[in-house]
Amino acid sequence: MTAPAEPYLLTPGPLTTAASTKEAMLRDWGSWDGDFRAMTAQLRRSLLDIAGDVDDVDGEYDCVPLQGSGSYCVEAMLGSFVPRDGHALVLANGAYGKRIATTLRYLGRRHTVHDTGDYLPPRAADVELILAANAEITHVVVVHCETSSGILNPIEEIAAVTARAGRRLLIDSMSAFGAVALDVRTLPCDAFVSSANKCIEGVPGFGFVIAKKDVLRDAKGNSHSLALDIHDQWEVMNRTGQWRFTPPTHAVAAFIEALRLHALEGGQPGRLARYTRNRDVLVAGMGSLGFEPLLTGQWRSPIIVTFFSPADPAFNFERFYELMKTQGFIIYPGKLTTVESFRIGCIGALDETVMRQVIEACRNALGTLGVTSGAPAPAALGKREALAA
Ligand SMILES: *Cc1c(COP(=O)(O)O)cnc(C)c1O
């Protein structure tokens, strides 16, 4: 097999984008120009549609795009919506949950962390107990797909229990929105956040917050930061149709094309079907080489899969990575704290045919390394059994 001109990015953002998405960037736009303002309006409207807020005029939610990577939007959401005298309960089970807690520490917002480790989801019963015992908690913050392990957290049950306890919910749906259902008609939340270069398959440069209009209104004066003030960005954008500061014009143009391809594929359900197929072909193929995924089926997302590193002493991740790269595939190192692992993403402009090529590339790489099986050490598997129990 000869490698393509540029490698496939089997990484959860930036990811491989369609040729037409890249081509959409081959011209320049004035930020104040009517054409670009129309693109911004279209982008906001399309994202609200995907979120299920389908009423153009009287919708309950609004969409506020913001310059920067996804973490800028998470920080903007936390700083704008958790008031200075608020108290957030952070449900952490990986690097992105931990980043939320770190961000709140920087912001000087009171917070409590409920950490379930690398591969266990937060459960409604535990959250219910914590909220019952801590009347001062005003907000619950949860990660939708925790990209560090690939676990798909049960945000529906978390949303239900949070609403029952009369608290507010903020969601980091960075690596899920657009592929995994997040419909504001059935999932009560104050706000959630995602970014251009994840499941909508745009290029990096901005993210967006989708929030209730009354929450946006009430956020006035909360933010610690001018650049990250979601209320101000919203207010100015609604008044002028423009971004407050220099917008990522080319990334927005690419995103408009990415949204067109998203709709063409059948919207969120269509995208989910392709990613699910990618994941299933990947997991089955890796299984035929002896590899074992970290997560049991119930929690395994269609976004990214963590595999245990093989127990065979001939396995070396850096060499494996390079051998995959020379065959045209960029994979991802693991992000677990207790066991050796690596990750392969299922998202981006690629399909099951590409996934079959990934498996062949893995087979070749193992052969070159002299690794006879991808099977992990039994001790690693023991962790997974604990998860299933
Ligand atoms: C990608 C991602 C982010 C944001 O990361 P950036 O590098 O700042 O774009 C946040 N949360 C999750 C769950 C993610 O997958």
Tab-separated table of C-alpha atoms and ligand atoms in Angstrom:
chain	number	residue	atom	x	y	z
A	1	MET	CA	0.000	0.000	0.000
A	2	THR	CA	1.356	3.426	-0.831
A	3	ALA	CA	0.747	6.223	1.641
A	4	PRO	CA	-1.539	9.078	0.532
A	5	ALA	CA	-0.090	12.544	-0.040
A	6	GLU	CA	-1.016	13.559	3.495
A	7	PRO	CA	-1.592	11.143	6.357
A	8	TYR	CA	-5.035	10.424	7.769
A	9	LEU	CA	-5.388	11.966	11.207
A	10	LEU	CA	-6.860	9.286	13.467
A	11	THR	CA	-6.923	11.902	16.183
A	12	PRO	CA	-9.904	13.560	17.816
A	13	GLY	CA	-9.322	17.044	16.450
A	14	PRO	CA	-7.707	18.439	14.459
A	15	LEU	CA	-8.922	15.679	12.211
A	16	THR	CA	-8.966	14.765	8.545
A	17	THR	CA	-11.239	17.161	6.671
A	18	ALA	CA	-12.884	16.797	3.272
A	19	ALA	CA	-11.120	18.275	0.228
A	20	SER	CA	-14.013	20.694	-0.354
A	21	THR	CA	-13.743	21.906	3.266
A	22	LYS	CA	-10.083	22.746	2.684
A	23	GLU	CA	-10.883	24.353	-0.684
A	24	ALA	CA	-13.479	26.622	0.943
A	25	MET	CA	-10.574	28.518	2.524
A	26	LEU	CA	-9.032	29.643	-0.775
A	27	ARG	CA	-10.246	33.216	-0.603
A	28	ASP	CA	-10.343	36.131	1.806
A	29	TRP	CA	-13.306	37.755	3.545
A	30	GLY	CA	-13.736	41.112	5.246
A	31	SER	CA	-14.970	40.584	8.783
A	32	TRP	CA	-17.514	43.451	8.558
A	33	ASP	CA	-18.710	42.545	5.080
A	34	GLY	CA	-22.310	41.461	4.544
A	35	ASP	CA	-21.231	38.164	2.959
A	36	PHE	CA	-19.282	37.195	6.023
A	37	ARG	CA	-22.004	38.346	8.405
A	38	ALA	CA	-24.430	36.114	6.514
A	39	MET	CA	-22.025	33.200	6.971
A	40	THR	CA	-21.912	33.826	10.717
A	41	ALA	CA	-25.705	33.946	10.907
A	42	GLN	CA	-25.992	30.723	8.903
A	43	LEU	CA	-23.458	28.988	11.130
A	44	ARG	CA	-25.360	29.964	14.292
A	45	ARG	CA	-28.698	28.881	12.840
A	46	SER	CA	-27.360	25.515	11.603
A	47	LEU	CA	-25.824	24.659	14.964
A	48	LEU	CA	-29.081	25.442	16.769
A	49	ASP	CA	-30.890	23.156	14.323
A	50	ILE	CA	-28.465	20.315	15.087
A	51	ALA	CA	-29.077	20.939	18.811
A	52	GLY	CA	-32.825	20.586	18.285
A	53	ASP	CA	-33.675	24.247	18.932
A	54	VAL	CA	-35.540	24.432	15.647
A	55	ASP	CA	-37.649	27.570	16.094
A	56	ASP	CA	-35.895	30.355	14.157
A	57	VAL	CA	-37.577	33.200	16.012
A	58	ASP	CA	-38.784	32.005	19.383
A	59	GLY	CA	-36.175	29.366	20.139
A	60	GLU	CA	-35.236	29.021	23.783
A	61	TYR	CA	-31.497	28.788	23.045
A	62	ASP	CA	-28.944	30.812	21.148
A	63	CYS	CA	-25.556	29.987	19.667
A	64	VAL	CA	-22.499	32.116	20.398
A	65	PRO	CA	-19.342	31.308	18.411
A	66	LEU	CA	-16.051	32.354	19.979
A	67	GLN	CA	-12.473	32.583	18.666
A	68	GLY	CA	-9.921	30.104	20.006
A	69	SER	CA	-9.672	26.377	20.612
A	70	GLY	CA	-12.244	24.353	22.520
A	71	SER	CA	-10.689	25.056	25.909
A	72	TYR	CA	-11.203	28.805	25.362
A	73	CYS	CA	-14.924	28.117	25.002
A	74	VAL	CA	-15.017	25.891	28.077
A	75	GLU	CA	-13.315	28.653	30.062
A	76	ALA	CA	-15.684	31.231	28.568
A	77	MET	CA	-18.719	29.115	29.482
A	78	LEU	CA	-17.537	28.530	33.057
A	79	GLY	CA	-16.514	32.148	33.635
A	80	SER	CA	-19.692	33.552	32.103
A	81	PHE	CA	-22.293	31.193	33.580
A	82	VAL	CA	-20.975	30.180	36.997
A	83	PRO	CA	-21.460	33.377	38.989
A	84	ARG	CA	-18.673	34.563	41.259
A	85	ASP	CA	-20.542	33.306	44.323
A	86	GLY	CA	-21.502	30.041	42.559
A	87	HIS	CA	-20.224	26.568	43.359
A	88	ALA	CA	-19.695	23.949	40.659
A	89	LEU	CA	-19.687	20.172	41.001
A	90	VAL	CA	-17.246	18.834	38.410
A	91	LEU	CA	-17.770	15.235	37.282
A	92	ALA	CA	-14.291	14.172	36.211
A	93	ASN	CA	-13.165	10.895	34.664
A	94	GLY	CA	-10.208	11.901	32.588
A	95	ALA	CA	-8.036	14.758	31.389
A	96	TYR	CA	-10.833	17.015	30.154
A	97	GLY	CA	-12.820	16.789	33.392
A	98	LYS	CA	-9.630	17.601	35.276
A	99	ARG	CA	-9.046	20.588	32.957
A	100	ILE	CA	-12.490	21.913	33.904
A	101	ALA	CA	-11.526	21.772	37.585
A	102	THR	CA	-8.203	23.489	36.839
A	103	THR	CA	-10.017	26.197	34.882
A	104	LEU	CA	-12.401	26.847	37.782
A	105	ARG	CA	-9.397	27.115	40.100
A	106	TYR	CA	-7.864	29.764	37.812
A	107	LEU	CA	-11.198	31.572	37.726
A	108	GLY	CA	-11.450	31.505	41.496
A	109	ARG	CA	-14.820	29.756	41.380
A	110	ARG	CA	-15.658	27.408	44.214
A	111	HIS	CA	-15.888	23.815	43.026
A	112	THR	CA	-16.074	20.234	44.220
A	113	VAL	CA	-14.643	17.409	42.118
A	114	HIS	CA	-16.278	13.984	41.895
A	115	ASP	CA	-13.529	11.925	40.241
A	116	THR	CA	-14.368	8.390	39.108
A	117	GLY	CA	-10.918	7.651	37.680
A	118	ASP	CA	-9.820	6.817	34.156
A	119	TYR	CA	-12.573	4.542	32.932
A	120	LEU	CA	-15.665	4.674	35.159
A	121	PRO	CA	-18.596	6.973	34.313
A	122	PRO	CA	-20.238	9.282	36.853
A	123	ARG	CA	-23.598	7.803	37.852
A	124	ALA	CA	-26.840	9.565	38.699
A	125	ALA	CA	-27.218	7.930	42.116
A	126	ASP	CA	-23.832	9.262	43.283
A	127	VAL	CA	-24.497	12.741	41.893
A	128	GLU	CA	-27.884	12.764	43.606
A	129	LEU	CA	-26.255	12.021	46.974
A	130	ILE	CA	-23.593	14.709	46.511
A	131	LEU	CA	-26.185	17.324	45.554
A	132	ALA	CA	-28.443	16.356	48.468
A	133	ALA	CA	-25.552	16.734	50.900
A	134	ASN	CA	-24.293	20.049	49.430
A	135	ALA	CA	-27.039	22.636	49.136
A	136	GLU	CA	-24.493	25.303	48.144
A	137	ILE	CA	-23.698	23.587	44.805
A	138	THR	CA	-25.300	25.665	42.051
A	139	HIS	CA	-23.951	23.990	38.888
A	140	VAL	CA	-23.014	20.513	37.692
A	141	VAL	CA	-20.375	20.331	34.953
A	142	VAL	CA	-19.996	17.121	32.947
A	143	VAL	CA	-17.954	15.973	29.935
A	144	HIS	CA	-20.086	14.291	27.266
A	145	CYS	CA	-17.469	12.090	25.597
A	146	GLU	CA	-14.298	12.046	27.725
A	147	THR	CA	-11.844	11.995	24.834
A	148	SER	CA	-8.920	10.863	27.006
A	149	SER	CA	-10.384	7.354	27.358
A	150	GLY	CA	-13.185	7.470	24.782
A	151	ILE	CA	-15.868	6.897	27.422
A	152	LEU	CA	-19.342	8.132	26.571
A	153	ASN	CA	-20.685	9.515	29.819
A	154	PRO	CA	-24.395	9.040	30.620
A	155	ILE	CA	-25.336	12.721	30.406
A	156	GLU	CA	-29.067	11.958	30.146
A	157	GLU	CA	-29.233	10.494	33.653
A	158	ILE	CA	-26.913	13.235	34.959
A	159	ALA	CA	-29.175	15.886	33.402
A	160	ALA	CA	-32.276	14.312	34.925
A	161	VAL	CA	-30.876	14.139	38.433
A	162	THR	CA	-29.411	17.656	38.202
A	163	ALA	CA	-32.761	19.091	37.108
A	164	ARG	CA	-34.578	17.168	39.866
A	165	ALA	CA	-32.247	18.688	42.431
A	166	GLY	CA	-32.930	22.170	41.026
A	167	ARG	CA	-29.320	22.763	39.948
A	168	ARG	CA	-27.972	23.957	36.603
A	169	LEU	CA	-26.093	21.808	34.089
A	170	LEU	CA	-23.136	22.778	31.870
A	171	ILE	CA	-21.793	20.231	29.368
A	172	ASP	CA	-18.460	19.913	27.574
A	173	SER	CA	-19.743	18.185	24.444
A	174	MET	CA	-16.602	19.040	22.495
A	175	SER	CA	-15.947	15.656	20.938
A	176	ALA	CA	-19.583	14.462	20.829
A	177	PHE	CA	-21.849	17.206	19.450
A	178	GLY	CA	-22.773	16.679	15.813
A	179	ALA	CA	-22.337	12.904	16.036
A	180	VAL	CA	-23.846	11.937	19.392
A	181	ALA	CA	-27.391	13.169	20.024
A	182	LEU	CA	-27.600	16.260	22.219
A	183	ASP	CA	-31.110	17.591	21.793
A	184	VAL	CA	-32.065	20.481	24.044
A	185	ARG	CA	-35.747	19.503	23.771
A	186	THR	CA	-35.083	16.306	25.722
A	187	LEU	CA	-31.879	17.148	27.584
A	188	PRO	CA	-32.364	19.972	30.058
A	189	CYS	CA	-29.155	22.016	30.335
A	190	ASP	CA	-28.188	25.655	30.756
A	191	ALA	CA	-25.445	25.471	28.161
A	192	PHE	CA	-23.045	23.238	26.318
A	193	VAL	CA	-19.923	23.833	24.308
A	194	SER	CA	-18.232	22.277	21.273
A	195	SER	CA	-15.699	23.337	18.639
A	196	ALA	CA	-15.203	23.537	14.887
A	197	ASN	CA	-12.635	20.784	14.524
A	198	LYS	CA	-14.438	17.830	16.081
A	199	CYS	CA	-17.528	15.987	14.825
A	200	ILE	CA	-18.694	18.695	12.417
A	201	GLU	CA	-15.304	18.121	10.715
A	202	GLY	CA	-14.215	21.731	10.286
A	203	VAL	CA	-10.746	23.144	10.777
A	204	PRO	CA	-9.506	24.561	14.119
A	205	GLY	CA	-9.997	28.234	14.964
A	206	PHE	CA	-13.163	28.661	16.986
A	207	GLY	CA	-15.695	26.976	19.211
A	208	PHE	CA	-19.271	27.736	20.125
A	209	VAL	CA	-21.492	27.880	23.174
A	210	ILE	CA	-25.162	26.960	22.902
A	211	ALA	CA	-27.026	28.368	25.874
A	212	LYS	CA	-30.493	29.302	27.038
A	213	LYS	CA	-31.286	32.905	26.153
A	214	ASP	CA	-32.251	33.732	29.740
A	215	VAL	CA	-28.950	32.263	30.947
A	216	LEU	CA	-27.111	34.427	28.389
A	217	ARG	CA	-29.035	37.474	29.598
A	218	ASP	CA	-28.306	36.748	33.264
A	219	ALA	CA	-24.588	36.263	32.532
A	220	LYS	CA	-23.980	40.006	32.248
A	221	GLY	CA	-21.099	41.029	34.470
A	222	ASN	CA	-20.114	37.498	35.515
A	223	SER	CA	-17.060	37.023	33.342
A	224	HIS	CA	-13.529	37.556	34.624
A	225	SER	CA	-12.338	38.190	31.068
A	226	LEU	CA	-13.288	40.604	28.299
A	227	ALA	CA	-12.192	38.320	25.449
A	228	LEU	CA	-13.977	35.307	26.975
A	229	ASP	CA	-17.184	37.100	27.973
A	230	ILE	CA	-19.951	35.081	26.308
A	231	HIS	CA	-22.617	37.606	27.276
A	232	ASP	CA	-20.746	40.440	25.564
A	233	GLN	CA	-19.943	38.366	22.457
A	234	TRP	CA	-23.642	37.411	22.241
A	235	GLU	CA	-24.895	40.928	22.750
A	236	VAL	CA	-22.563	42.449	20.143
A	237	MET	CA	-23.165	39.646	17.651
A	238	ASN	CA	-26.930	40.019	17.922
A	239	ARG	CA	-26.705	43.780	17.556
A	240	THR	CA	-24.167	43.990	14.706
A	241	GLY	CA	-23.994	40.518	13.143
A	242	GLN	CA	-20.250	40.670	13.728
A	243	TRP	CA	-17.741	38.987	15.981
A	244	ARG	CA	-16.320	41.403	18.562
A	245	PHE	CA	-12.681	40.915	17.557
A	246	THR	CA	-11.001	39.555	14.405
A	247	PRO	CA	-12.958	36.439	13.423
A	248	PRO	CA	-11.272	33.300	12.040
A	249	THR	CA	-12.762	34.026	8.607
A	250	HIS	CA	-11.218	31.088	6.767
A	251	ALA	CA	-12.143	28.627	9.508
A	252	VAL	CA	-15.736	29.919	9.363
A	253	ALA	CA	-15.823	29.465	5.574
A	254	ALA	CA	-14.523	25.914	5.952
A	255	PHE	CA	-17.125	25.282	8.651
A	256	ILE	CA	-19.978	26.359	6.370
A	257	GLU	CA	-18.867	23.720	3.873
A	258	ALA	CA	-18.419	21.172	6.688
A	259	LEU	CA	-22.000	21.905	7.805
A	260	ARG	CA	-23.219	21.317	4.260
A	261	LEU	CA	-21.492	17.912	4.188
A	262	HIS	CA	-22.909	17.141	7.657
A	263	ALA	CA	-26.464	17.790	6.428
A	264	LEU	CA	-25.801	15.837	3.231
A	265	GLU	CA	-24.773	12.831	5.302
A	266	GLY	CA	-28.093	12.912	7.157
A	267	GLY	CA	-27.162	15.233	9.999
A	268	GLN	CA	-26.288	13.871	13.442
A	269	PRO	CA	-27.837	10.383	12.893
A	270	GLY	CA	-25.997	9.966	9.587
A	271	ARG	CA	-22.701	10.984	11.094
A	272	LEU	CA	-23.222	8.723	14.086
A	273	ALA	CA	-23.870	5.777	11.758
A	274	ARG	CA	-20.579	6.275	9.886
A	275	TYR	CA	-18.523	6.777	13.060
A	276	THR	CA	-20.162	3.748	14.668
A	277	ARG	CA	-19.283	1.652	11.632
A	278	ASN	CA	-15.716	3.010	11.756
A	279	ARG	CA	-15.456	2.008	15.406
A	280	ASP	CA	-16.935	-1.446	14.912
A	281	VAL	CA	-14.626	-2.256	11.984
A	282	LEU	CA	-11.685	-0.906	14.004
A	283	VAL	CA	-12.442	-2.848	17.193
A	284	ALA	CA	-13.128	-6.101	15.318
A	285	GLY	CA	-9.982	-5.742	13.185
A	286	MET	CA	-7.755	-4.850	16.124
A	287	GLY	CA	-9.311	-7.777	17.993
A	288	SER	CA	-8.203	-10.118	15.186
A	289	LEU	CA	-4.626	-8.933	15.915
A	290	GLY	CA	-5.071	-9.638	19.641
A	291	PHE	CA	-5.638	-6.028	20.771
A	292	GLU	CA	-8.172	-5.338	23.514
A	293	PRO	CA	-10.059	-2.066	24.014
A	294	LEU	CA	-10.024	-0.445	27.444
A	295	LEU	CA	-13.764	-0.013	27.654
A	296	THR	CA	-16.527	-2.564	27.595
A	297	GLY	CA	-19.191	-2.131	24.919
A	298	GLN	CA	-21.658	-0.238	27.095
A	299	TRP	CA	-19.408	2.814	27.528
A	300	ARG	CA	-17.345	2.636	24.328
A	301	SER	CA	-17.933	5.794	22.290
A	302	PRO	CA	-17.993	5.921	18.493
A	303	ILE	CA	-15.497	8.820	18.735
A	304	ILE	CA	-12.177	7.368	19.837
A	305	VAL	CA	-11.096	3.956	21.123
A	306	THR	CA	-8.366	3.329	23.699
A	307	PHE	CA	-6.469	0.059	23.294
A	308	PHE	CA	-4.176	-1.499	25.881
A	309	SER	CA	-0.574	-1.668	24.725
A	310	PRO	CA	0.522	-5.236	23.918
A	311	ALA	CA	2.288	-7.171	26.673
A	312	ASP	CA	4.883	-8.441	24.142
A	313	PRO	CA	8.228	-6.852	25.171
A	314	ALA	CA	9.012	-6.200	21.478
A	315	PHE	CA	6.252	-3.538	21.410
A	316	ASN	CA	7.451	0.052	21.558
A	317	PHE	CA	4.899	2.839	21.079
A	318	GLU	CA	7.257	5.378	19.487
A	319	ARG	CA	8.381	2.872	16.843
A	320	PHE	CA	4.811	1.671	16.333
A	321	TYR	CA	3.710	5.293	15.841
A	322	GLU	CA	6.434	5.923	13.244
A	323	LEU	CA	5.614	2.698	11.375
A	324	MET	CA	1.937	3.717	11.257
A	325	LYS	CA	2.875	7.200	10.078
A	326	THR	CA	5.018	5.935	7.199
A	327	GLN	CA	1.932	3.998	6.071
A	328	GLY	CA	-0.182	7.162	6.163
A	329	PHE	CA	-1.849	7.077	9.581
A	330	ILE	CA	-1.321	9.383	12.548
A	331	ILE	CA	-2.475	7.698	15.755
A	332	TYR	CA	-2.645	9.058	19.285
A	333	PRO	CA	-0.736	8.197	22.439
A	334	GLY	CA	-2.724	7.053	25.471
A	335	LYS	CA	-3.731	9.413	28.241
A	336	LEU	CA	-4.391	6.949	31.056
A	337	THR	CA	-2.608	7.285	34.355
A	338	THR	CA	-2.293	3.632	35.391
A	339	VAL	CA	-1.846	1.440	32.292
A	340	GLU	CA	0.036	1.718	28.987
A	341	SER	CA	-2.332	2.425	26.125
A	342	PHE	CA	-2.780	4.172	22.799
A	343	ARG	CA	-5.793	5.613	21.014
A	344	ILE	CA	-7.267	5.512	17.534
A	345	GLY	CA	-9.910	8.041	16.544
A	346	CYS	CA	-13.007	7.134	14.523
A	347	ILE	CA	-13.958	10.680	13.547
A	348	GLY	CA	-13.067	12.835	10.546
A	349	ALA	CA	-13.551	12.475	6.804
A	350	LEU	CA	-12.840	8.745	6.669
A	351	ASP	CA	-14.874	5.573	6.430
A	352	GLU	CA	-14.709	1.840	7.053
A	353	THR	CA	-12.533	1.280	3.961
A	354	VAL	CA	-9.908	3.497	5.578
A	355	MET	CA	-10.386	1.648	8.870
A	356	ARG	CA	-9.612	-1.660	7.139
A	357	GLN	CA	-6.397	-0.078	5.810
A	358	VAL	CA	-5.586	1.002	9.373
A	359	ILE	CA	-5.846	-2.627	10.505
A	360	GLU	CA	-3.525	-3.762	7.689
A	361	ALA	CA	-1.064	-1.032	8.629
A	362	CYS	CA	-1.167	-2.231	12.260
A	363	ARG	CA	-0.551	-5.813	11.122
A	364	ASN	CA	2.469	-4.674	9.095
A	365	ALA	CA	3.808	-2.547	11.965
A	366	LEU	CA	3.546	-5.431	14.439
A	367	GLY	CA	5.331	-7.684	11.932
A	368	THR	CA	8.193	-5.190	11.569
A	369	LEU	CA	8.486	-4.866	15.358
A	370	GLY	CA	8.416	-8.647	15.782
A	371	VAL	CA	5.339	-8.474	18.010
A	372	THR	CA	3.420	-11.744	17.728
A	373	SER	CA	0.186	-10.614	19.392
A	374	GLY	CA	-1.497	-7.354	20.385
A	375	ALA	CA	-2.807	-8.989	23.569
A	376	PRO	CA	-2.317	-6.916	26.736
A	377	ALA	CA	-1.031	-8.140	30.087
A	378	PRO	CA	-3.702	-9.981	32.099
A	379	ALA	CA	-3.368	-7.368	34.858
A	380	ALA	CA	-4.551	-4.659	32.447
A	381	LEU	CA	-7.571	-6.736	31.509
A	382	GLY	CA	-8.387	-7.117	35.186
A	383	LYS	CA	-9.168	-3.413	35.271
A	384	ARG	CA	-11.681	-3.848	32.502
A	385	GLU	CA	-13.397	-6.703	34.325
A	386	ALA	CA	-13.758	-4.401	37.316
A	387	LEU	CA	-15.504	-1.909	35.060
A	388	ALA	CA	-17.943	-4.512	33.752
A	389	ALA	CA	-18.841	-5.641	37.284
B	1	LIG	C1	-10.902	18.561	22.203
B	1	LIG	C2	-11.557	18.670	23.522
B	1	LIG	C3	-11.525	19.868	24.282
B	1	LIG	C4	-10.827	21.124	23.812
B	1	LIG	O1	-9.528	20.954	23.518
B	1	LIG	P1	-8.743	22.096	22.706
B	1	LIG	O2	-7.395	21.458	22.524
B	1	LIG	O3	-8.695	23.305	23.533
B	1	LIG	O4	-9.490	22.307	21.424
B	1	LIG	C5	-12.234	19.913	25.467
B	1	LIG	N1	-12.921	18.862	25.908
B	1	LIG	C6	-12.978	17.691	25.230
B	1	LIG	C7	-13.794	16.571	25.785
B	1	LIG	C8	-12.287	17.555	24.014
B	1	LIG	O5	-12.356	16.407	23.330
